[in-house]
Short mmCIF file of C-alpha atoms in Angstrom, two decimals:
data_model
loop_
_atom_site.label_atom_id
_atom_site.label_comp_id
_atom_site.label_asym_id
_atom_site.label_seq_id
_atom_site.Cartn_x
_atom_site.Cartn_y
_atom_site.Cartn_z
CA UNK A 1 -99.23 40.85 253.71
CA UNK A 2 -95.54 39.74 254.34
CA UNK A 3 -96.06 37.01 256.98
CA UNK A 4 -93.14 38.99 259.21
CA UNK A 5 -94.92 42.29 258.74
CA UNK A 6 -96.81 43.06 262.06
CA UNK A 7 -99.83 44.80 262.33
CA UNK A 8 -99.80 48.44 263.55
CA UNK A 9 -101.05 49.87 266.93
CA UNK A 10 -102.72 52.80 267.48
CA UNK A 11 -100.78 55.89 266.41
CA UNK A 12 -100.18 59.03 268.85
CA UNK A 13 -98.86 61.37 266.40
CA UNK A 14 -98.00 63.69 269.54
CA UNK A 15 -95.26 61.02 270.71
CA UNK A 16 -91.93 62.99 271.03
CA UNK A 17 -89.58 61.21 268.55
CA UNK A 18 -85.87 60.36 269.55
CA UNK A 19 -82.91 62.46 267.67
CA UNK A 20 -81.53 59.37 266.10
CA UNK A 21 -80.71 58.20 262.35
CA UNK A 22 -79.44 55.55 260.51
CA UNK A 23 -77.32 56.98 257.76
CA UNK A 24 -74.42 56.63 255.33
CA UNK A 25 -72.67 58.39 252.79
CA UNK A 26 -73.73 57.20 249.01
CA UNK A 27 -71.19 55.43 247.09
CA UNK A 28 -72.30 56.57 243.47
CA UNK A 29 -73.33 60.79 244.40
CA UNK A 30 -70.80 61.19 247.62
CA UNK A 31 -74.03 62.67 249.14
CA UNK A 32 -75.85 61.06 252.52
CA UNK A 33 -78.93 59.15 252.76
CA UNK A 34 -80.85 58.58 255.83
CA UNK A 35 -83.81 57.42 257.42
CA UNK A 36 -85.19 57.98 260.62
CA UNK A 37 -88.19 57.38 263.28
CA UNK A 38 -91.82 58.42 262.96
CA UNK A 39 -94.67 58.41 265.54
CA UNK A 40 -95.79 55.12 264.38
CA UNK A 41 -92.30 53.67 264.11
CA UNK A 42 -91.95 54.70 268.25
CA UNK A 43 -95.44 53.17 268.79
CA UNK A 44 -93.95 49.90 266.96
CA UNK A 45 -90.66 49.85 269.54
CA UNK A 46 -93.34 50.50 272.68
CA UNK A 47 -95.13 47.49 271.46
CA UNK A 48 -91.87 45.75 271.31
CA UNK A 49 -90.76 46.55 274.85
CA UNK A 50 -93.74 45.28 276.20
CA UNK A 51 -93.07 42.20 274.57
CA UNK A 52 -89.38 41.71 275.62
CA UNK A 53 -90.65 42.60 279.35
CA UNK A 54 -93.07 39.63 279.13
CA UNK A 55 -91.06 36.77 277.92
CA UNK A 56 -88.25 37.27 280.26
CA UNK A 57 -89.46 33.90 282.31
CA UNK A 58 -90.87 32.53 279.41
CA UNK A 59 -90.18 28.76 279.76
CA UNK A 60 -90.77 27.84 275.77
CA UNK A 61 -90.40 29.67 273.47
CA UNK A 62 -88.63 32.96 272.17
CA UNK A 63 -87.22 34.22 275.80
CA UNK A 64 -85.12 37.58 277.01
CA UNK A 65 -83.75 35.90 280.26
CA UNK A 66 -80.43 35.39 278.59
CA UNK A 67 -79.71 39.31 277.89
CA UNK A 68 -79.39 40.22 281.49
CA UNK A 69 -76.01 37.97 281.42
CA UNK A 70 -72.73 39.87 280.83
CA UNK A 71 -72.14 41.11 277.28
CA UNK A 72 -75.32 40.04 276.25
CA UNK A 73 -77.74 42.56 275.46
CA UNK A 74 -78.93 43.15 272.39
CA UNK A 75 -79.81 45.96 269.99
CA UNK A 76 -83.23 45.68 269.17
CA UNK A 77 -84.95 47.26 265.55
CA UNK A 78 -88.18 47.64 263.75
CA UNK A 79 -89.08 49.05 260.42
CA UNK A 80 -92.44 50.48 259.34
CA UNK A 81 -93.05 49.00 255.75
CA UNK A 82 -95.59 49.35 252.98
CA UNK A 83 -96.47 46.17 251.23
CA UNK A 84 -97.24 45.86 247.46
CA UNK A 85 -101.06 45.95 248.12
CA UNK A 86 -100.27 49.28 250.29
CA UNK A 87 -100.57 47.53 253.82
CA UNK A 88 -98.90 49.13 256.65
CA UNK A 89 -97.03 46.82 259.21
CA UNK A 90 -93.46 46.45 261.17
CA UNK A 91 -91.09 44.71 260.58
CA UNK A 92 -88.85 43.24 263.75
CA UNK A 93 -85.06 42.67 264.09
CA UNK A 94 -82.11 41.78 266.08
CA UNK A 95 -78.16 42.49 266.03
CA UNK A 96 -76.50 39.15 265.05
CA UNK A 97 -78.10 35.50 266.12
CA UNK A 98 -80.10 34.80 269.26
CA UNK A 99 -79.14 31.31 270.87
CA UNK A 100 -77.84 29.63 268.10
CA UNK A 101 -80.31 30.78 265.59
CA UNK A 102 -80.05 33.20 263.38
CA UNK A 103 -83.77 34.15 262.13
CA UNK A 104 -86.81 33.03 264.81
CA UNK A 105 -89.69 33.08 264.02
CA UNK A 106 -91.19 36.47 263.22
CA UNK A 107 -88.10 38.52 263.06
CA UNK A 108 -86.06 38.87 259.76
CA UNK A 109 -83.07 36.61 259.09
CA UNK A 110 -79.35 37.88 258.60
CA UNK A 111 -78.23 39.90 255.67
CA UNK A 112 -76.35 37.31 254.23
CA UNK A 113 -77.23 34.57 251.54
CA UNK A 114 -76.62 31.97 254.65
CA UNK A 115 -77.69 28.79 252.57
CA UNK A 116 -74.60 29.31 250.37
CA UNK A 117 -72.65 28.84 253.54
CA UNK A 118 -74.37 26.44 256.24
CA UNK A 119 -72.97 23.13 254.76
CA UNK A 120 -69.69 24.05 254.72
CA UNK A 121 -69.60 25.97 257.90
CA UNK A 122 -71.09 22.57 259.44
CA UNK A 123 -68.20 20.51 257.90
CA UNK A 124 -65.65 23.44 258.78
CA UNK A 125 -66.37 23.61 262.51
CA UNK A 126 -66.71 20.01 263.09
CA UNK A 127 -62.79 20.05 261.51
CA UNK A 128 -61.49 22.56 264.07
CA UNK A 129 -63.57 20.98 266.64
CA UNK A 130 -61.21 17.93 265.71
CA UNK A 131 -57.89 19.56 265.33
CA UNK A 132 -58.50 21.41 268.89
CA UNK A 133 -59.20 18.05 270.51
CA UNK A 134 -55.70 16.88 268.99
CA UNK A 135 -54.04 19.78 269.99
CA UNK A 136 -55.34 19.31 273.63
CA UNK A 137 -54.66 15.04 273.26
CA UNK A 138 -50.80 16.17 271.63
CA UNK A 139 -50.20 18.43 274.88
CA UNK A 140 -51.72 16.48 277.51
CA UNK A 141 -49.34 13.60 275.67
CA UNK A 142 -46.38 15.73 276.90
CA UNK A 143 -46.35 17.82 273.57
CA UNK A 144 -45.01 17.08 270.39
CA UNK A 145 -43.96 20.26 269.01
CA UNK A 146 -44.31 19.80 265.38
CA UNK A 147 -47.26 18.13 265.44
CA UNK A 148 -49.01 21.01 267.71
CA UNK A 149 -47.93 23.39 264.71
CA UNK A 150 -48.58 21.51 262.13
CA UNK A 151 -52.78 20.99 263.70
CA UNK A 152 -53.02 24.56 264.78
CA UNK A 153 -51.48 25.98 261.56
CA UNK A 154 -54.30 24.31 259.39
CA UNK A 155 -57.37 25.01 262.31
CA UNK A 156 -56.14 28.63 260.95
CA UNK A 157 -56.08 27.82 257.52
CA UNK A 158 -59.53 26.10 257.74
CA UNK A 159 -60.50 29.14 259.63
CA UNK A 160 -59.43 31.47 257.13
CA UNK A 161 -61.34 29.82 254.27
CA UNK A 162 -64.49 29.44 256.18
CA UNK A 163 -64.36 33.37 256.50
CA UNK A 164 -63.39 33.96 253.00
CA UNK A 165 -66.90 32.19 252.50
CA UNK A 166 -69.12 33.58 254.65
CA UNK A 167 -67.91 36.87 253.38
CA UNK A 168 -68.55 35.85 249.68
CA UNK A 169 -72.21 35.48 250.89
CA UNK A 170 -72.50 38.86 251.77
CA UNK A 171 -74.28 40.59 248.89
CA UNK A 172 -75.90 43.88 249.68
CA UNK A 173 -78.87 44.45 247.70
CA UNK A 174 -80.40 47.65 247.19
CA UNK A 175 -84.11 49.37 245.92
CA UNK A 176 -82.59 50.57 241.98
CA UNK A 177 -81.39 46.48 242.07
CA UNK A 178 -77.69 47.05 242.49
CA UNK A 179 -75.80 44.57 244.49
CA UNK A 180 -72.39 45.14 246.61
CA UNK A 181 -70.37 42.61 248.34
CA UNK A 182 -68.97 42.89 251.27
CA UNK A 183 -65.55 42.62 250.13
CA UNK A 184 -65.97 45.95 248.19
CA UNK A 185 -67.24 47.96 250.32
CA UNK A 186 -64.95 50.85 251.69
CA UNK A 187 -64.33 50.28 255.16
CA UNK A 188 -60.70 52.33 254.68
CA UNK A 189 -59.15 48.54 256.03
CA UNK A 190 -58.22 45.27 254.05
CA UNK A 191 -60.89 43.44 255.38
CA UNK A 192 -64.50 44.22 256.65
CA UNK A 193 -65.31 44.39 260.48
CA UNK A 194 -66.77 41.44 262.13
CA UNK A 195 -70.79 41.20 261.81
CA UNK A 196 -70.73 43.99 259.38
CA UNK A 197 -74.71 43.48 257.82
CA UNK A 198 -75.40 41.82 260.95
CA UNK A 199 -76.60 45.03 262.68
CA UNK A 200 -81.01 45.62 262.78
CA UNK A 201 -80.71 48.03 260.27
CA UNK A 202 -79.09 46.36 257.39
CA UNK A 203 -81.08 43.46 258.34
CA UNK A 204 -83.98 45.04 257.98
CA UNK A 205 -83.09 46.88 254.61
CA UNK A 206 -82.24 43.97 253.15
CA UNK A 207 -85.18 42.12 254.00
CA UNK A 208 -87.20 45.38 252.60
CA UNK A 209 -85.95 45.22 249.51
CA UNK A 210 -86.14 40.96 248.73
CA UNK A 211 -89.87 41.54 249.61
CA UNK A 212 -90.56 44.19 247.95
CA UNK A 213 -91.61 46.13 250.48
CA UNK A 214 -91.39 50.17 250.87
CA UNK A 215 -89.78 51.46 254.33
CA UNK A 216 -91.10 54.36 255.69
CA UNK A 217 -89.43 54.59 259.19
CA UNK A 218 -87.11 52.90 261.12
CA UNK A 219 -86.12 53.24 265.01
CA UNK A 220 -83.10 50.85 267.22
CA UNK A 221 -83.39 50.11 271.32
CA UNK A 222 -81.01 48.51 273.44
CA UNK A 223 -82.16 45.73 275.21
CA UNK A 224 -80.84 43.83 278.44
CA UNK A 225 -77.24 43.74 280.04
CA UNK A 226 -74.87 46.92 278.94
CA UNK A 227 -71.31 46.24 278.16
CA UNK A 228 -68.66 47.50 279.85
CA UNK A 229 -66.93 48.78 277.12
CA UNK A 230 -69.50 51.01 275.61
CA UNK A 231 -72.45 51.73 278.21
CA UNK A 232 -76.41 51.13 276.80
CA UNK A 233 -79.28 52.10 278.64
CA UNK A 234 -82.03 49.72 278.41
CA UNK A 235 -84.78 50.88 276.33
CA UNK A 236 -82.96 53.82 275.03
CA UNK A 237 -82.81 54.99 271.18
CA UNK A 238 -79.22 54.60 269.09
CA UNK A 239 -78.90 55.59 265.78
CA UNK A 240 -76.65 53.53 263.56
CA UNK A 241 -72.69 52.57 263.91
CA UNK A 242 -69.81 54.59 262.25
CA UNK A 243 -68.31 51.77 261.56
CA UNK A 244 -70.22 48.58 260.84
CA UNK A 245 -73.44 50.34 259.35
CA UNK A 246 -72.27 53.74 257.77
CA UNK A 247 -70.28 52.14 255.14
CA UNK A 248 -73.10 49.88 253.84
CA UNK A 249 -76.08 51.67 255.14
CA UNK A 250 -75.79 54.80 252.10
CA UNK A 251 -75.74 52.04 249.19
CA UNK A 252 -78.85 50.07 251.08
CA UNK A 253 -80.73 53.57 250.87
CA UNK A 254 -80.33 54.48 247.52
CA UNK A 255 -83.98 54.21 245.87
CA UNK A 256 -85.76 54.56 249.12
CA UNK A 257 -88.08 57.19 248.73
CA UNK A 258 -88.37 57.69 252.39
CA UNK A 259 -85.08 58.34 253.07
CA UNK A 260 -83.93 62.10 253.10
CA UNK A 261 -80.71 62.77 251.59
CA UNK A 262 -78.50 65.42 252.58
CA UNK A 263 -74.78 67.15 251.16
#
């Protein structure tokens, strides 16, 4: 077994399942796929409460103290898989990076190919570290004008690049094998959202299908402080995003068997 795949509790097949879905619309039929919670999928989140609830004062380790701090909740996912061998277990994810990392220890890392990226994005952000501490010398200096647009005019340029890149290393990968980057998916804009793929259930798609492993169910929980701007209750169900996870999340379920598909 997949050494992220976590064994299963004890199913209650009565358990009431949550009207949620995490859907898109197909690029190659037009028609929608989507996949959804079962009882052991909600049995899988339960467990996963339980855990967030205890490491809240954890003092080492993997610890939820910091999601009670404005804007920093979290949306919290797991995935019931079969492995190769036909194991059952769950797989565990997060939206975006947790304190400066972006795949702990037993929970699946981001969508993209990050490796393709890290050495450049290390070299890029020490740059604009740079330029921003000349920017702050050249003002504190009394400001020479030129100079201020000449540093802040290539932090954007480096900026720009370093996006260009990251974005590059966004490869969606789905079950038939077919791959589609970020920069052609159809988000009806020039350019994609910010943290599109970084979302649990792209995550955990993607890590589904480089492991070979067969999703059967899939559930999402907030976790920790709500925003302001759109209001989470902790612990509660969400299906997917309109407009981070639809676009991508039809493509990611083509060849999943367990996904129904719809008009």
């Amino acid at each position: 077994m997949s050494s992220l795949l976590h064994p299963l509790d004890a199913i209650d097949a009565s358990v009431l399942l949550p009207d949620v879905r995490y859907a898109g619309r197909c690029p190659a039929t037009g028609r929608e796929r989507a996949l959804g919670p079962t009882p052991a999928v909600i049995g899988a989140a339960a467990a996963l409460k339980r855990y967030l609830a205890s490491r809240h004062d954890a003092s080492t380790g993997f610890s939820t103290r910091e999601l009670y701090a404005p804007f920093t909740g979290k949306m919290f996912g797991v995935m019931l898989c079969r492995d190769s061998g036909g194991a059952l277990g769950i797989l565990r994810a997060f939206s975006g990076g947790w304190a400066g990392q972006q795949q702990p220890p037993g929970w699946v890392g981001p969508s993209a190919h990050a490796g393709e990226y890290a050495a450049e994005r290390a070299r890029t952000e020490a740059l604009l570290a740079q330029l921003t501490q000349q920017i702050d010398a050249l003002k504190a200096a009394g400001g020479n004008g030129p100079a201020i647009a000449d540093c802040k005019a290539e932090r954007r340029r480096l900026s720009r690049a370093l996006t260009a890149r990251i974005h590059k290393a966004y490869r969606f990968e789905n079950f038939l094998g077919e791959i589609l980057p970020l920069t052609e998916v159809d988000t009806g804009s020039p350019r994609p959202p910010t943290g599109m793929g970084d979302c649990c259930a792209p995550k955990l798609l993607q890590h589904a299908v480089r492991h070979r492993l067969e999703p059967l169910g899939m559930v999402e929980f907030w976790w920790g402080q709500s925003p302001r701007t759109l209001p989470r209750v902790e612990g509660a169900y969400y299906g997917s995003c309109t407009h981070k996870c639809y676009p991508i999340l039809g493509f990611l379920l083509r060849g999943c068997d367990a996904a129904a598909v719809g008009p």
